[in-house]
Short mmCIF file of C-alpha atoms in Angstrom, two decimals:
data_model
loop_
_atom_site.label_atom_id
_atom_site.label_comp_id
_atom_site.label_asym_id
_atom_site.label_seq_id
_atom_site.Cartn_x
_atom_site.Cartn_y
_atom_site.Cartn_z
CA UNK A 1 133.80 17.86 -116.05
CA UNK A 2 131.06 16.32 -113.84
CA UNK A 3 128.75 19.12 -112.84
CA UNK A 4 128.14 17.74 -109.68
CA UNK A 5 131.10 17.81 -108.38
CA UNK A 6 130.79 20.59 -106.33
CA UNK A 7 127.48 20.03 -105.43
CA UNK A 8 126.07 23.28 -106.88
CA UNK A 9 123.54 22.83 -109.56
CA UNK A 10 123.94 24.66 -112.84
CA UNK A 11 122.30 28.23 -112.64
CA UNK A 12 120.73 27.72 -115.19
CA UNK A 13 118.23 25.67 -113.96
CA UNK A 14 117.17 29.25 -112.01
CA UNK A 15 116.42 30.78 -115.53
CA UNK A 16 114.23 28.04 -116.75
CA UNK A 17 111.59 28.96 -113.95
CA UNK A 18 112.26 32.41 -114.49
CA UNK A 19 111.26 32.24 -118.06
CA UNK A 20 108.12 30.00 -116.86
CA UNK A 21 107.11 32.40 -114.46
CA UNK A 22 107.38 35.31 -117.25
CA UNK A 23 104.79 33.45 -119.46
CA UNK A 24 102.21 33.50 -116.93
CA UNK A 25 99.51 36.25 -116.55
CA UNK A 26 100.51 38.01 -113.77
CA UNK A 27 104.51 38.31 -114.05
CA UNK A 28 104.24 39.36 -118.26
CA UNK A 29 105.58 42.65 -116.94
CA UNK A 30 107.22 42.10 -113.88
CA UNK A 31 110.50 43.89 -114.36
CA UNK A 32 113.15 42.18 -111.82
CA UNK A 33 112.30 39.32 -113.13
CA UNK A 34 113.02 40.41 -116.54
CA UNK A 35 116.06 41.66 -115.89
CA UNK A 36 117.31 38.66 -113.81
CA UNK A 37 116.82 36.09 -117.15
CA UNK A 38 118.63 38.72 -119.08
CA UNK A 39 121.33 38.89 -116.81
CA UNK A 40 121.82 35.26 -116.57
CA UNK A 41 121.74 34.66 -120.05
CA UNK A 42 124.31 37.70 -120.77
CA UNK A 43 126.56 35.91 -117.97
CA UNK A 44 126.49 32.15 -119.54
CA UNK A 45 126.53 33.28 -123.41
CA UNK A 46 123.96 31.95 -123.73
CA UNK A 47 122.88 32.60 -127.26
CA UNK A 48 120.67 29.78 -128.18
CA UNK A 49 118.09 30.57 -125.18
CA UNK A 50 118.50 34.03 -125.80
CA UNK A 51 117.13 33.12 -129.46
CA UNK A 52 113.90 30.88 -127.26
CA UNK A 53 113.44 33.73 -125.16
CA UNK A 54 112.90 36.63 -127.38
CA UNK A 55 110.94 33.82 -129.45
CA UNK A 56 108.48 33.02 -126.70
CA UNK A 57 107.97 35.81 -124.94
CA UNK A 58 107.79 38.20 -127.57
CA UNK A 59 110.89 40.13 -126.20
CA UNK A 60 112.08 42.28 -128.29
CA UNK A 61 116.09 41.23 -130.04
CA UNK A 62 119.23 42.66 -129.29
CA UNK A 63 121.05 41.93 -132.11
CA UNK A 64 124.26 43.75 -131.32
CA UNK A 65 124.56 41.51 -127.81
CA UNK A 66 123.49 38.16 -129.94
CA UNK A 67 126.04 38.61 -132.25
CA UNK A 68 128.47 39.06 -129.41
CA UNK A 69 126.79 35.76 -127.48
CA UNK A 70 127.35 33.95 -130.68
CA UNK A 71 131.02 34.78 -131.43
CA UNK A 72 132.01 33.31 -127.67
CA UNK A 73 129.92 30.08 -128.24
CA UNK A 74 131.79 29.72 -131.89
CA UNK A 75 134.94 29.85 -130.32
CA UNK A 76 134.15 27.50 -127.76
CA UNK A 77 132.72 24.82 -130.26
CA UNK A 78 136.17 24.97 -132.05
CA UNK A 79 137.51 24.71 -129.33
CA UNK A 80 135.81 21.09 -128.84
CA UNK A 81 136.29 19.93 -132.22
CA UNK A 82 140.35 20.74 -132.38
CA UNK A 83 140.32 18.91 -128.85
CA UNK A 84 138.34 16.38 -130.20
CA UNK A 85 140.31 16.01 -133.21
CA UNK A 86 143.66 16.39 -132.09
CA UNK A 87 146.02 14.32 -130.30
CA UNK A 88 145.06 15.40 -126.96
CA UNK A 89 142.59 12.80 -127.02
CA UNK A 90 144.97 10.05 -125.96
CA UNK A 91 142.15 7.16 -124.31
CA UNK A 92 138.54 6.68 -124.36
CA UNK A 93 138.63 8.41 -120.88
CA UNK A 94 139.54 11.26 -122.15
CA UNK A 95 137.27 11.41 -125.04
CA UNK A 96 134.47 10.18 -122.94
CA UNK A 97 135.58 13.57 -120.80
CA UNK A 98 135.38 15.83 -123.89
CA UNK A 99 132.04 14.79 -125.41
CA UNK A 100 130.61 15.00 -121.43
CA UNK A 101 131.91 18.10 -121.12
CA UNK A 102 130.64 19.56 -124.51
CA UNK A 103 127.05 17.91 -123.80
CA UNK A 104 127.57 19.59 -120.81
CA UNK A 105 128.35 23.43 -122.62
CA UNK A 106 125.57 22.78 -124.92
CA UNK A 107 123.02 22.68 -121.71
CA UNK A 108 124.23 25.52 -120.28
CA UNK A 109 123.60 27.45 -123.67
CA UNK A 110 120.12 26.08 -123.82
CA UNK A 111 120.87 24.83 -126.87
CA UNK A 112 118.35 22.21 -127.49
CA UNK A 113 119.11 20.98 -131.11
CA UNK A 114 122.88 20.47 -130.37
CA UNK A 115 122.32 18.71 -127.10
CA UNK A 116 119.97 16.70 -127.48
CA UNK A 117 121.59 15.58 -130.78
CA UNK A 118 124.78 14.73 -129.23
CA UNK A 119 123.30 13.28 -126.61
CA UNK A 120 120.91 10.92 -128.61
CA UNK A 121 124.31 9.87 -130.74
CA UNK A 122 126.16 8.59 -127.66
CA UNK A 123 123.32 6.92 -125.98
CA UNK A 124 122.94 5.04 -128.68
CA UNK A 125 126.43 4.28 -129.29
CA UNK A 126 127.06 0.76 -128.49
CA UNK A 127 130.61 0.75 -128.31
CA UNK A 128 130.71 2.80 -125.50
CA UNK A 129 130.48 1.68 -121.74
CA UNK A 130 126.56 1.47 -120.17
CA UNK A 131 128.22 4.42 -117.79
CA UNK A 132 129.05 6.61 -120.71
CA UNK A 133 125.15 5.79 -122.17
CA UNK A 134 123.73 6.57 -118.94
CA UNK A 135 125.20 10.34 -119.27
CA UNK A 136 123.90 10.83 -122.37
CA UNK A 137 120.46 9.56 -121.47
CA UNK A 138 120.45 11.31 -118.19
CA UNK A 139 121.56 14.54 -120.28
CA UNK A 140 118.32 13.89 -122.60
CA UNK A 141 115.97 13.60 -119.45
CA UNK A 142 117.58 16.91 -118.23
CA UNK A 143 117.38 18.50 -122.04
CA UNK A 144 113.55 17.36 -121.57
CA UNK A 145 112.92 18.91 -118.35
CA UNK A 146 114.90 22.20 -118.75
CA UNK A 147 113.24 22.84 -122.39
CA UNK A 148 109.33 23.03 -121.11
CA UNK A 149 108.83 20.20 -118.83
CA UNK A 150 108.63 17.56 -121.81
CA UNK A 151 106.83 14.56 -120.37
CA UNK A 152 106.90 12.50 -122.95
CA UNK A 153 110.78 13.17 -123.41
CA UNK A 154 111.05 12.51 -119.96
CA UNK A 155 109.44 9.25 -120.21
CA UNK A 156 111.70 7.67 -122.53
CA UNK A 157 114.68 9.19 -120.93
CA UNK A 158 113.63 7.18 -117.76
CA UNK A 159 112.49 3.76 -119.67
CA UNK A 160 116.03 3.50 -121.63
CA UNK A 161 117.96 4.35 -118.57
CA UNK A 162 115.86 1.65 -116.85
CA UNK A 163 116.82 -0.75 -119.83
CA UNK A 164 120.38 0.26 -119.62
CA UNK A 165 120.88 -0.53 -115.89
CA UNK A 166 118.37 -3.87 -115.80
CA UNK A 167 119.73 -4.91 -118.77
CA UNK A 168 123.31 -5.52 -118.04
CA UNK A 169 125.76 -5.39 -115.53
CA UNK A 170 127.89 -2.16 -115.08
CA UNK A 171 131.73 -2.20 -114.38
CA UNK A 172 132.13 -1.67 -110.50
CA UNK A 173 129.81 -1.87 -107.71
CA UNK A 174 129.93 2.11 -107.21
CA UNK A 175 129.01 2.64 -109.76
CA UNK A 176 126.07 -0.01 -110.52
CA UNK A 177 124.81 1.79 -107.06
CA UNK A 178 125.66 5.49 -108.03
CA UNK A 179 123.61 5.00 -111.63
CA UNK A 180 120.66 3.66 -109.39
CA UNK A 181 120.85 6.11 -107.10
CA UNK A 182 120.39 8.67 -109.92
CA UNK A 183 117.49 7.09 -111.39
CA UNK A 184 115.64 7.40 -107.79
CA UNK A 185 115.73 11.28 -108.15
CA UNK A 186 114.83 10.93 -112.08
CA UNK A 187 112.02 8.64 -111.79
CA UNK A 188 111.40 10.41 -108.44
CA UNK A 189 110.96 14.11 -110.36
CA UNK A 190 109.00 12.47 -113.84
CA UNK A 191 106.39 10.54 -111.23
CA UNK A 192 105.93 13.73 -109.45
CA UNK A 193 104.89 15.06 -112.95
CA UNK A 194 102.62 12.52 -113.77
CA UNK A 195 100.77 12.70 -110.41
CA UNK A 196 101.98 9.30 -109.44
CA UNK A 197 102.78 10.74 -105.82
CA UNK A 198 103.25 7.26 -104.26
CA UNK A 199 105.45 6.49 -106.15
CA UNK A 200 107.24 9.89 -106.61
CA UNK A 201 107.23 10.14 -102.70
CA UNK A 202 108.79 6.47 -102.30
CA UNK A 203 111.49 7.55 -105.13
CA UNK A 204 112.64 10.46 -103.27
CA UNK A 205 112.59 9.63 -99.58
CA UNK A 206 115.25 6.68 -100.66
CA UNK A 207 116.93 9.19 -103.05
CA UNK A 208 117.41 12.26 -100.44
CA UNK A 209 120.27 10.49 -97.89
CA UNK A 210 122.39 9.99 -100.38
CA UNK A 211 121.57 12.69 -103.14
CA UNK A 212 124.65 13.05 -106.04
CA UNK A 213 122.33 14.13 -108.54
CA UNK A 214 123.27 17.57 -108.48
CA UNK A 215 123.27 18.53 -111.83
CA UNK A 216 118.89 17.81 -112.17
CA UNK A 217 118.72 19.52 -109.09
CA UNK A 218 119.54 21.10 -105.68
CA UNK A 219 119.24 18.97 -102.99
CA UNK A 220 116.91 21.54 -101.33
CA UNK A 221 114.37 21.36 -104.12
CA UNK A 222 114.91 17.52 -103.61
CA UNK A 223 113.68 17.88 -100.05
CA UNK A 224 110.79 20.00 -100.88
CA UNK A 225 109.57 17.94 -104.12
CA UNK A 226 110.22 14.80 -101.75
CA UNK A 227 107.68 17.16 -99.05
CA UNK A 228 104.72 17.25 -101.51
CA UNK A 229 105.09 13.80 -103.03
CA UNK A 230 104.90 13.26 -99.06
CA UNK A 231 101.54 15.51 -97.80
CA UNK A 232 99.48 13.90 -100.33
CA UNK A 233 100.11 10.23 -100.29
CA UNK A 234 101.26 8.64 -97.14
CA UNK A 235 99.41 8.16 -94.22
CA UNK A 236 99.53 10.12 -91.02
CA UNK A 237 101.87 7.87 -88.92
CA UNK A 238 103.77 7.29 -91.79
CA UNK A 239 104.36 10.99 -92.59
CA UNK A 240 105.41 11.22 -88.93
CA UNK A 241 108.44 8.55 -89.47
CA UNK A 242 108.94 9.69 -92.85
CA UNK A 243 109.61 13.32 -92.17
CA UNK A 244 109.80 13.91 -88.54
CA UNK A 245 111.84 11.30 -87.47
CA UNK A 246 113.97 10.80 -91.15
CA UNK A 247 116.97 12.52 -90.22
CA UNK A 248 118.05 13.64 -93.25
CA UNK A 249 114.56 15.31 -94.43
CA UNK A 250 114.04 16.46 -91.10
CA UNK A 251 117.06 18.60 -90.95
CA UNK A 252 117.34 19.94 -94.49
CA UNK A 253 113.44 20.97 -93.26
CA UNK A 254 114.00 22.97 -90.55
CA UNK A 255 117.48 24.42 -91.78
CA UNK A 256 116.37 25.15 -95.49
CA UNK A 257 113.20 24.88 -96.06
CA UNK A 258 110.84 26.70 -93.13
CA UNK A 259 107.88 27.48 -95.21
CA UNK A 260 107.76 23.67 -96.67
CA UNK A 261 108.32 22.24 -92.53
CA UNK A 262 105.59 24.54 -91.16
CA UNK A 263 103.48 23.22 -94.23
CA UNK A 264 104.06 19.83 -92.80
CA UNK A 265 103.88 20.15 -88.62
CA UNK A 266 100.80 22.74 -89.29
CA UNK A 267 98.52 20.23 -90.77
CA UNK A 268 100.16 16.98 -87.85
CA UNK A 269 99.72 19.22 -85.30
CA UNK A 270 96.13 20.22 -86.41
CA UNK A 271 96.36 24.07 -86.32
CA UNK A 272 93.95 24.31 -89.52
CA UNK A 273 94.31 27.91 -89.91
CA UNK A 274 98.13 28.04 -90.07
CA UNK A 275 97.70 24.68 -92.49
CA UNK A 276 95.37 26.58 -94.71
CA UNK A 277 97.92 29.83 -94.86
CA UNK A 278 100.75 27.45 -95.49
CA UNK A 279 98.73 25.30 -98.48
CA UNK A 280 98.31 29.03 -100.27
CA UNK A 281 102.33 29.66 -100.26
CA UNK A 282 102.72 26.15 -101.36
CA UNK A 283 99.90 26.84 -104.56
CA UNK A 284 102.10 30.15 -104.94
CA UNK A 285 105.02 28.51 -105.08
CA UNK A 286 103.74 25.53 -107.30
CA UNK A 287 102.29 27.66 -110.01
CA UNK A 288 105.76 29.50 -111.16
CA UNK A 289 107.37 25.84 -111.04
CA UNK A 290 107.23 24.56 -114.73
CA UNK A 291 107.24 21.03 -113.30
CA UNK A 292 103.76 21.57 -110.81
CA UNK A 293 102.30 23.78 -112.42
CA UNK A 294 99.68 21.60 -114.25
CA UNK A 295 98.79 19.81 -111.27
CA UNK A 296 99.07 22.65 -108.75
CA UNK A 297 94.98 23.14 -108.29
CA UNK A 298 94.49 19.30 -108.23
CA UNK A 299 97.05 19.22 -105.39
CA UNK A 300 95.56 22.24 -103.09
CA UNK A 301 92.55 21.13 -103.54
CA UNK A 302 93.17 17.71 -102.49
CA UNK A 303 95.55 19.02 -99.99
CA UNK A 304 91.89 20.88 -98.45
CA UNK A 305 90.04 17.78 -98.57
CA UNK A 306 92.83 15.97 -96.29
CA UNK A 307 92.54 18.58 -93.70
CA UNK A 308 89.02 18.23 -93.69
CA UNK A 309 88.75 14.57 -93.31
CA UNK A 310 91.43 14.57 -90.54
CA UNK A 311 89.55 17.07 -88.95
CA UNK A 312 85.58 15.22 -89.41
CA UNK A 313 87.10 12.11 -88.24
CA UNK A 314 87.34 12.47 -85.09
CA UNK A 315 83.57 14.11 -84.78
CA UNK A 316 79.92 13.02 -85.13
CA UNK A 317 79.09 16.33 -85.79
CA UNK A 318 80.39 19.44 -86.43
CA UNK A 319 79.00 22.97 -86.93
CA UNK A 320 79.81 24.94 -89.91
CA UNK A 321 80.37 28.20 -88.33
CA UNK A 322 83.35 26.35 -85.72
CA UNK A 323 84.47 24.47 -88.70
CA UNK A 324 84.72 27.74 -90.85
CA UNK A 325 86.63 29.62 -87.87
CA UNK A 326 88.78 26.31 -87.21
CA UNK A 327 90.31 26.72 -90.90
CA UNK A 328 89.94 30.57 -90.94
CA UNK A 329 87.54 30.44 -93.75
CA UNK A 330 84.15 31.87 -93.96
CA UNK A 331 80.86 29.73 -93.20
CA UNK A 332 80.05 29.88 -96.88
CA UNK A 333 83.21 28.74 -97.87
CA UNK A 334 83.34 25.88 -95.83
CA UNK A 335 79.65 24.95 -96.67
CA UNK A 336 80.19 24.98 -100.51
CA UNK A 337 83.75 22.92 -100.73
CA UNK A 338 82.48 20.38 -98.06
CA UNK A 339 79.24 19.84 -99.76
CA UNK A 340 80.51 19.50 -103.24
CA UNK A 341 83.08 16.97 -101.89
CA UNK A 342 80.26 15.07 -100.51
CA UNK A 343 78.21 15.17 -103.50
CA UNK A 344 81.29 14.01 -105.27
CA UNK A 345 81.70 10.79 -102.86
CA UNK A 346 84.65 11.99 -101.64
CA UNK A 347 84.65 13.04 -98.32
CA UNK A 348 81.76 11.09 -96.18
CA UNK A 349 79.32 13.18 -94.64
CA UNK A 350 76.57 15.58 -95.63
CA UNK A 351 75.36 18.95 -94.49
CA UNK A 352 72.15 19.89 -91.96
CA UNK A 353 71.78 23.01 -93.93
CA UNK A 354 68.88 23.88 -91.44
CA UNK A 355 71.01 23.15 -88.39
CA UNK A 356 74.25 24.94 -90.29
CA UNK A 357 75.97 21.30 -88.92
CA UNK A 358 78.34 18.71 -90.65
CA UNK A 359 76.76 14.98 -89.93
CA UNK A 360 80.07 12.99 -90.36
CA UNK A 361 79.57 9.66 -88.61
CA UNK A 362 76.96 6.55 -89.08
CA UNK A 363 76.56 3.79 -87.56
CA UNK A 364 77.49 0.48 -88.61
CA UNK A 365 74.66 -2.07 -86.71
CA UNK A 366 75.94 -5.73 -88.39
CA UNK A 367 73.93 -7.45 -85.85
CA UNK A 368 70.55 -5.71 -86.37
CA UNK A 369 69.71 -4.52 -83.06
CA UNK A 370 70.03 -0.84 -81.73
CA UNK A 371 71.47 -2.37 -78.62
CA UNK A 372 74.61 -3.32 -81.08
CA UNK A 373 75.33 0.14 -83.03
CA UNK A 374 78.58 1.55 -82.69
CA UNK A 375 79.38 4.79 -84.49
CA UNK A 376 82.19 5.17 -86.92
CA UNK A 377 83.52 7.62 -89.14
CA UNK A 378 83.35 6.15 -93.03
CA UNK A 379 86.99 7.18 -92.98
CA UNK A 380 88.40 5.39 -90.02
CA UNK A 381 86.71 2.21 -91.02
CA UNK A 382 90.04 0.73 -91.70
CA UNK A 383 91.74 2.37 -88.87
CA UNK A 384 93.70 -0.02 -86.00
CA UNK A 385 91.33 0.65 -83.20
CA UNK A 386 88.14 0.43 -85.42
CA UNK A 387 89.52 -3.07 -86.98
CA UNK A 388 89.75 -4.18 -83.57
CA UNK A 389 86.34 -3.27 -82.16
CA UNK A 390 85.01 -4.72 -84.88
CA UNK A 391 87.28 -7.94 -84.54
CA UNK A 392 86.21 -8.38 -80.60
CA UNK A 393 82.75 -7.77 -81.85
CA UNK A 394 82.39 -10.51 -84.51
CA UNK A 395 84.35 -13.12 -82.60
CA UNK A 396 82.21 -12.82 -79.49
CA UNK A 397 79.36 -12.76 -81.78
CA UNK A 398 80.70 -16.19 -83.54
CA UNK A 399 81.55 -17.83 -80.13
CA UNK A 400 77.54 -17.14 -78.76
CA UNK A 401 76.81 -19.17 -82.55
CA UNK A 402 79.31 -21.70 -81.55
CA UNK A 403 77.66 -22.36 -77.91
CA UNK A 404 74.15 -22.23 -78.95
CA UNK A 405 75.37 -24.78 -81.91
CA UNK A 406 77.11 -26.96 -79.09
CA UNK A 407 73.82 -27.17 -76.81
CA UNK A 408 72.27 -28.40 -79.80
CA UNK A 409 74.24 -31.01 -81.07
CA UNK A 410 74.47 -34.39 -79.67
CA UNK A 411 77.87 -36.08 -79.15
#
């Protein structure tokens, strides 16, 4: 059975985060959450995890319920091998159905070893359709994921089903489209994890109008993923088209995901303050997410240094005690983060500390004369207007060359 068919992702997915969350510092003894991963485990059987679980977390084992997890799993394996076995298994459809649909029980266990064995098996298996291979390698990208975020699991997951669909044609244009469409939200998710954002944000805005990859993930944590891929890489007009005016991301935005959309218009529409409340829900949220976790400081604090550069752009100057009040900060915070960003090189100003002032523009003077300076801020160099002031500029600077050249020359 396809798991997306419904378009409800397996909830199992939930106790993969819960677990995460469980291993960090400050939720070792939070108690709902305990009992939540118990409860979901008890309700899927699943034994395996239970197993990884009491393993990891140092929980300690209910043998008497394992025992009982165990039993239903054993009777639902022979149930796969008589199927399997028997004559009920009448065309390679059908036993293409029943090894998808015991890959499939194996991930809903959490049982690692079986899965991903099965799943290696058949995406090697030449003699079955690319299709049937891209299951199995999409179910070993998902076994990667669900099992600690393995990156490097990920990674070949994503290069063989690149190989599978470059390499050859696949019967029917669906579904040549539909196993493309898929990789989008793969790649999408594994360049997220890598901190290739462009690319990641690229992957998913083509992926999210017409997401089918249900069983990786809802297509609300689609959206959002697609949201930070999004803040941190594209440019200001192009977040604008990308997710104010993209109907698809704009809606699911406003409908489902208010935190993520006020994330967004808070920072576009400049109210600093509410940006810098929203950035410290988004860190929250990033750090119990297996997947963002190991880049959630890089990303806030990156996320800080935007605001701040959007903000200095449009000023020569700027106080420290406005700029503090602007983002709801103290003075001293603002004056420590902006001046180790400028003694990093990356944002291009420095700090008066005598005159408590931000000096954020300098003048460019290419024709050495004071009469000629024209102040710009080291950010917008490359900025439309800028470009064209300093397009006017050189031509009518070339055509004065040109005259004096013509008086000069005799023809």
């Amino acid at each position: 059975m396809d798991p997306d068919a419904d378009h409800n992702t397996p909830s199992y997915w939930e106790l993969a985060k819960l677990k995460f969350a469980l291993g960090l510092p400050e939720h070792q003894n939070n108690a709902e959450m305990k009992n939540k991963l118990l409860a979901g485990i008890v309700e899927g059987d699943m034994a395996p995890y239970y197993i990884s679980v009491c393993t990891d977390l140092g929980w300690n084992m209910d043998l008497a319920l394992l025992d009982k997890m165990l039993a239903v799993n054993k009777e639902r394996q022979t149930k796969f091998d008589a199927e399997s076995d028997g004559d009920s298994v009448s065309d390679e459809d059908d036993y293409t159905s029943k090894w998808q649909e015991k890959l499939d029980y194996y991930c809903s266990l959490g049982d690692k070893e079986n899965a991903q064995k099965l799943a290696t098996t058949k995406s090697q298996d030449k003699s079955l359709s690319i299709q049937s291979r891209l299951y199995a390698v999409f179910g070993l990208f998902r076994i990667s994921y669900f099992h600690g975020c393995d990156i490097f699991g990920m990674k070949k997951a994503i290069e063989k089903a690149t190989e599978l669909i470059e390499g050859g044609p696949i019967s029917g244009g669906a579904g040549d489209w539909s196993s493309r469409n898929k990789l989008k939200a793969y790649e999408g998710l594994y360049s997220l994890a890598i901190r290739e954002y462009d690319k990641s944000a690229r992957l998913l805005l083509e992926a999210v109008p017409t997401y089918e990859s249900y069983e990786l993930a809802s297509f609300e944590d689609i959206v959002k993923y697609a949201l930070l891929a999004c803040m941190i890489s594209l440019p200001r007009h192009e977040l604008q088209n990308n997710l104010s005016k993209h109907g698809e991301m704009a809606q699911a935005l406003k409908l489902k995901c208010p935190d993520h959309c006020e994330y967004f218009s808070s920072l576009y529409e400049c109210r600093y303050a509410d940006f810098f409340v929203s950035l410290a829900l988004i860190e929250k949220m990033m750090r119990v997410d297996p997947l963002l976790h190991p880049h959630y400081r890089q990303y806030v604090r990156d996320m800080r240094l935007r605001a701040y550069d959007q903000l200095l752009q449009a000023y020569r100057t700027f106080g420290l005690q406005r700029m503090g009040e602007t983002f709801g900060v103290t003075t001293e915070f603002i004056e420590n983060e902006v001046g180790r960003f400028a003694a990093d090189g990356r944002l291009l100003c420095k700090i008066d500390r005598v005159a408590k002032v931000v000096i954020t523009k300098f003048y460019v003077n290419d024709e050495k004369s004071r009469d000629n300076q024209v102040f710009y801020s080291p950010q917008a160099v490359h900025d439309r207007e800028v470009l064209y002031q300093k397009i006017i500029k050189h031509g009518d600077h070339l055509l004065n060359r040109m005259k004096k050249l013509a008086r000069v020359i005799d023809f």
